[in-house]
GROMACS .gro file of C-alpha atoms in nm:
model
  234
    1UNK     CA    1   0.000   0.000   0.000
    2UNK     CA    2   0.136   0.338  -0.102
    3UNK     CA    3   0.022   0.681   0.019
    4UNK     CA    4   0.089   1.047  -0.059
    5UNK     CA    5  -0.016   1.313   0.193
    6UNK     CA    6   0.028   1.686   0.132
    7UNK     CA    7  -0.089   1.965   0.365
    8UNK     CA    8  -0.001   2.271   0.570
    9UNK     CA    9   0.120   2.195   0.922
   10UNK     CA   10   0.168   2.426   1.219
   11UNK     CA   11   0.281   2.339   1.571
   12UNK     CA   12   0.205   2.492   1.909
   13UNK     CA   13   0.361   2.408   2.245
   14UNK     CA   14   0.107   2.403   2.530
   15UNK     CA   15   0.100   2.302   2.893
   16UNK     CA   16  -0.169   2.061   3.015
   17UNK     CA   17  -0.405   2.337   3.138
   18UNK     CA   18  -0.383   2.527   2.810
   19UNK     CA   19  -0.449   2.207   2.617
   20UNK     CA   20  -0.761   2.124   2.820
   21UNK     CA   21  -0.891   2.477   2.772
   22UNK     CA   22  -0.821   2.465   2.398
   23UNK     CA   23  -1.009   2.137   2.355
   24UNK     CA   24  -1.308   2.273   2.550
   25UNK     CA   25  -1.319   2.581   2.329
   26UNK     CA   26  -1.313   2.388   2.002
   27UNK     CA   27  -1.531   2.095   2.118
   28UNK     CA   28  -1.843   2.205   1.925
   29UNK     CA   29  -1.649   2.196   1.597
   30UNK     CA   30  -1.450   1.872   1.624
   31UNK     CA   31  -1.503   1.500   1.653
   32UNK     CA   32  -1.272   1.211   1.733
   33UNK     CA   33  -1.055   1.080   1.453
   34UNK     CA   34  -1.097   0.721   1.338
   35UNK     CA   35  -0.806   0.638   1.571
   36UNK     CA   36  -0.869   0.885   1.857
   37UNK     CA   37  -0.588   0.764   2.084
   38UNK     CA   38  -0.270   0.597   1.967
   39UNK     CA   39   0.097   0.550   2.038
   40UNK     CA   40   0.332   0.618   1.748
   41UNK     CA   41   0.671   0.447   1.726
   42UNK     CA   42   0.942   0.580   1.493
   43UNK     CA   43   1.292   0.489   1.388
   44UNK     CA   44   1.454   0.792   1.225
   45UNK     CA   45   1.705   0.710   0.954
   46UNK     CA   46   2.021   0.913   0.911
   47UNK     CA   47   2.388   0.897   0.818
   48UNK     CA   48   2.659   0.815   1.070
   49UNK     CA   49   2.719   1.190   1.110
   50UNK     CA   50   2.344   1.268   1.142
   51UNK     CA   51   2.358   1.487   0.829
   52UNK     CA   52   1.980   1.500   0.779
   53UNK     CA   53   1.911   1.617   1.133
   54UNK     CA   54   2.196   1.871   1.128
   55UNK     CA   55   2.049   2.015   0.808
   56UNK     CA   56   1.700   2.025   0.957
   57UNK     CA   57   1.820   2.212   1.266
   58UNK     CA   58   1.965   2.483   1.040
   59UNK     CA   59   1.606   2.551   0.920
   60UNK     CA   60   1.665   2.557   0.543
   61UNK     CA   61   1.369   2.636   0.311
   62UNK     CA   62   1.361   2.270   0.208
   63UNK     CA   63   1.429   1.972   0.432
   64UNK     CA   64   1.348   1.604   0.440
   65UNK     CA   65   1.339   1.321   0.692
   66UNK     CA   66   1.337   0.946   0.654
   67UNK     CA   67   1.172   0.719   0.908
   68UNK     CA   68   1.016   0.384   0.978
   69UNK     CA   69   0.682   0.418   1.156
   70UNK     CA   70   0.453   0.179   1.338
   71UNK     CA   71   0.133   0.224   1.535
   72UNK     CA   72   0.193  -0.081   1.753
   73UNK     CA   73   0.508  -0.230   1.908
   74UNK     CA   74   0.688  -0.443   1.648
   75UNK     CA   75   0.790  -0.782   1.782
   76UNK     CA   76   0.849  -0.981   1.462
   77UNK     CA   77   0.979  -0.947   1.107
   78UNK     CA   78   0.628  -1.008   0.966
   79UNK     CA   79   0.456  -0.713   1.132
   80UNK     CA   80   0.349  -0.421   0.909
   81UNK     CA   81   0.529  -0.086   0.921
   82UNK     CA   82   0.548   0.228   0.707
   83UNK     CA   83   0.865   0.351   0.538
   84UNK     CA   84   0.829   0.728   0.489
   85UNK     CA   85   0.989   1.032   0.335
   86UNK     CA   86   0.866   1.353   0.492
   87UNK     CA   87   0.957   1.668   0.298
   88UNK     CA   88   0.885   2.023   0.399
   89UNK     CA   89   0.908   2.340   0.193
   90UNK     CA   90   0.807   2.655   0.384
   91UNK     CA   91   0.494   2.537   0.570
   92UNK     CA   92   0.384   2.280   0.313
   93UNK     CA   93   0.450   1.921   0.413
   94UNK     CA   94   0.445   1.631   0.170
   95UNK     CA   95   0.464   1.281   0.312
   96UNK     CA   96   0.513   0.982   0.084
   97UNK     CA   97   0.512   0.635   0.230
   98UNK     CA   98   0.463   0.270   0.159
   99UNK     CA   99   0.355  -0.015   0.380
  100UNK     CA  100   0.560  -0.333   0.403
  101UNK     CA  101   0.667  -0.582   0.665
  102UNK     CA  102   0.945  -0.496   0.908
  103UNK     CA  103   1.162  -0.770   0.757
  104UNK     CA  104   1.105  -0.641   0.403
  105UNK     CA  105   1.190  -0.291   0.522
  106UNK     CA  106   1.520  -0.403   0.677
  107UNK     CA  107   1.616  -0.577   0.352
  108UNK     CA  108   1.509  -0.273   0.149
  109UNK     CA  109   1.733  -0.045   0.358
  110UNK     CA  110   2.033  -0.266   0.288
  111UNK     CA  111   1.957  -0.311  -0.080
  112UNK     CA  112   1.729  -0.036  -0.224
  113UNK     CA  113   1.580  -0.147  -0.552
  114UNK     CA  114   1.398   0.039  -0.826
  115UNK     CA  115   1.049  -0.061  -0.935
  116UNK     CA  116   0.764   0.078  -1.140
  117UNK     CA  117   0.616   0.263  -0.842
  118UNK     CA  118   0.708   0.632  -0.817
  119UNK     CA  119   0.713   0.622  -0.436
  120UNK     CA  120   0.943   0.319  -0.432
  121UNK     CA  121   1.172   0.492  -0.683
  122UNK     CA  122   1.192   0.800  -0.460
  123UNK     CA  123   1.259   0.592  -0.151
  124UNK     CA  124   1.521   0.380  -0.331
  125UNK     CA  125   1.704   0.684  -0.464
  126UNK     CA  126   1.697   0.868  -0.131
  127UNK     CA  127   1.815   0.567   0.068
  128UNK     CA  128   2.095   0.500  -0.178
  129UNK     CA  129   2.195   0.867  -0.193
  130UNK     CA  130   2.222   0.918   0.183
  131UNK     CA  131   2.329   0.564   0.285
  132UNK     CA  132   2.116   0.582   0.601
  133UNK     CA  133   2.037   0.341   0.880
  134UNK     CA  134   1.819   0.368   1.194
  135UNK     CA  135   1.980   0.617   1.435
  136UNK     CA  136   1.711   0.741   1.676
  137UNK     CA  137   1.404   0.583   1.831
  138UNK     CA  138   1.126   0.832   1.905
  139UNK     CA  139   0.774   0.762   2.033
  140UNK     CA  140   0.482   0.960   2.171
  141UNK     CA  141   0.119   0.922   2.273
  142UNK     CA  142  -0.127   1.099   2.045
  143UNK     CA  143  -0.488   1.219   2.073
  144UNK     CA  144  -0.647   1.298   1.737
  145UNK     CA  145  -0.947   1.499   1.621
  146UNK     CA  146  -1.093   1.603   1.287
  147UNK     CA  147  -1.323   1.889   1.198
  148UNK     CA  148  -1.695   1.810   1.188
  149UNK     CA  149  -1.745   2.022   0.877
  150UNK     CA  150  -1.385   2.028   0.759
  151UNK     CA  151  -1.294   1.663   0.719
  152UNK     CA  152  -0.943   1.748   0.595
  153UNK     CA  153  -0.868   1.944   0.914
  154UNK     CA  154  -0.677   1.731   1.163
  155UNK     CA  155  -0.578   1.835   1.514
  156UNK     CA  156  -0.338   1.617   1.712
  157UNK     CA  157  -0.189   1.642   2.061
  158UNK     CA  158   0.134   1.459   2.137
  159UNK     CA  159   0.253   1.388   2.491
  160UNK     CA  160   0.506   1.165   2.668
  161UNK     CA  161   0.760   1.229   2.390
  162UNK     CA  162   1.046   0.986   2.451
  163UNK     CA  163   1.355   0.872   2.268
  164UNK     CA  164   1.678   0.676   2.275
  165UNK     CA  165   1.992   0.633   2.066
  166UNK     CA  166   2.051   0.267   2.147
  167UNK     CA  167   1.847  -0.057   2.138
  168UNK     CA  168   1.696   0.062   1.809
  169UNK     CA  169   1.373  -0.128   1.765
  170UNK     CA  170   1.010  -0.024   1.732
  171UNK     CA  171   0.941  -0.090   2.101
  172UNK     CA  172   0.967   0.106   2.421
  173UNK     CA  173   1.273   0.036   2.634
  174UNK     CA  174   1.397   0.121   2.982
  175UNK     CA  175   1.665   0.348   2.833
  176UNK     CA  176   1.402   0.585   2.688
  177UNK     CA  177   1.454   0.949   2.784
  178UNK     CA  178   1.168   1.198   2.820
  179UNK     CA  179   1.200   1.511   2.607
  180UNK     CA  180   1.026   1.736   2.862
  181UNK     CA  181   1.072   1.743   3.237
  182UNK     CA  182   0.723   1.884   3.287
  183UNK     CA  183   0.379   1.819   3.145
  184UNK     CA  184   0.403   1.974   2.799
  185UNK     CA  185   0.197   1.887   2.494
  186UNK     CA  186   0.275   1.945   2.128
  187UNK     CA  187  -0.035   2.056   1.939
  188UNK     CA  188  -0.024   2.010   1.561
  189UNK     CA  189  -0.283   2.152   1.324
  190UNK     CA  190  -0.288   2.006   0.974
  191UNK     CA  191  -0.502   2.157   0.701
  192UNK     CA  192  -0.522   2.153   0.323
  193UNK     CA  193  -0.611   2.522   0.315
  194UNK     CA  194  -0.644   2.812   0.559
  195UNK     CA  195  -0.788   2.760   0.905
  196UNK     CA  196  -1.165   2.790   0.955
  197UNK     CA  197  -1.272   3.110   1.132
  198UNK     CA  198  -1.368   2.934   1.457
  199UNK     CA  199  -1.020   2.786   1.490
  200UNK     CA  200  -0.841   3.112   1.412
  201UNK     CA  201  -1.058   3.289   1.669
  202UNK     CA  202  -0.979   3.041   1.946
  203UNK     CA  203  -0.606   3.052   1.876
  204UNK     CA  204  -0.615   3.432   1.877
  205UNK     CA  205  -0.825   3.458   2.195
  206UNK     CA  206  -0.592   3.218   2.378
  207UNK     CA  207  -0.282   3.388   2.236
  208UNK     CA  208  -0.146   3.063   2.100
  209UNK     CA  209   0.123   3.118   1.840
  210UNK     CA  210   0.290   2.864   1.611
  211UNK     CA  211   0.644   2.759   1.686
  212UNK     CA  212   0.921   2.599   1.489
  213UNK     CA  213   0.946   2.258   1.654
  214UNK     CA  214   1.088   1.931   1.528
  215UNK     CA  215   1.054   1.644   1.774
  216UNK     CA  216   1.356   1.456   1.642
  217UNK     CA  217   1.553   1.781   1.606
  218UNK     CA  218   1.485   1.869   1.970
  219UNK     CA  219   1.577   1.517   2.083
  220UNK     CA  220   1.907   1.531   1.895
  221UNK     CA  221   1.993   1.883   2.017
  222UNK     CA  222   1.916   1.789   2.377
  223UNK     CA  223   2.139   1.483   2.344
  224UNK     CA  224   2.424   1.692   2.201
  225UNK     CA  225   2.386   2.013   2.407
  226UNK     CA  226   2.195   1.907   2.717
  227UNK     CA  227   1.912   2.152   2.649
  228UNK     CA  228   1.627   2.217   2.408
  229UNK     CA  229   1.659   2.430   2.098
  230UNK     CA  230   1.535   2.786   2.135
  231UNK     CA  231   1.168   2.788   2.035
  232UNK     CA  232   1.077   3.061   1.790
  233UNK     CA  233   0.749   3.164   1.634
  234UNK     CA  234   0.722   3.034   1.281
   0.00000   0.00000   0.00000
């Protein structure tokens, strides 16, 4: 199965009280997503020198990430995962991915092959070009909503963001490290077009402003520097 997703994405960093207030304010306009609560497991792919993450931290106009993603812990080679390229230009995000088994994915990483599929060609070229392997595990718990009238509007809230640089599998491990020391939540708003008026009004009334925030970028910077990257409005 192959998928292409393209949309605008903005991120907001909230504490737990702000998040509860935000959800109460937008409750009349949203409904639970098809998967309202989930845990997302990722293995981010990079070079030995972490070239992709270094480039992302520099905030260039164009950047891309490679990752293996699962929505359940992966305990065998036969379990399904997604292999993804996530590209961002300005605020437009394009995600291209294909579903395959974890075993197939591991073999594909070691021997990228070309096929008739455009997505597989892009993945093969990118993997071969960068010569990447899994470098960082990153997981988080997500609550998801969609707009009642705007079905393409998706609002997600990520908490318990955790990571590690060893024991690289799609499972939690005792060596996981929490990104935040306090109860912070990353709100992401994903839309094909501009925000509906009700959403813009709530964000304005609550004085919530978008920030430049990459989960894997923050994890890497904290590992290297012992602190989070400076958060700036985007």
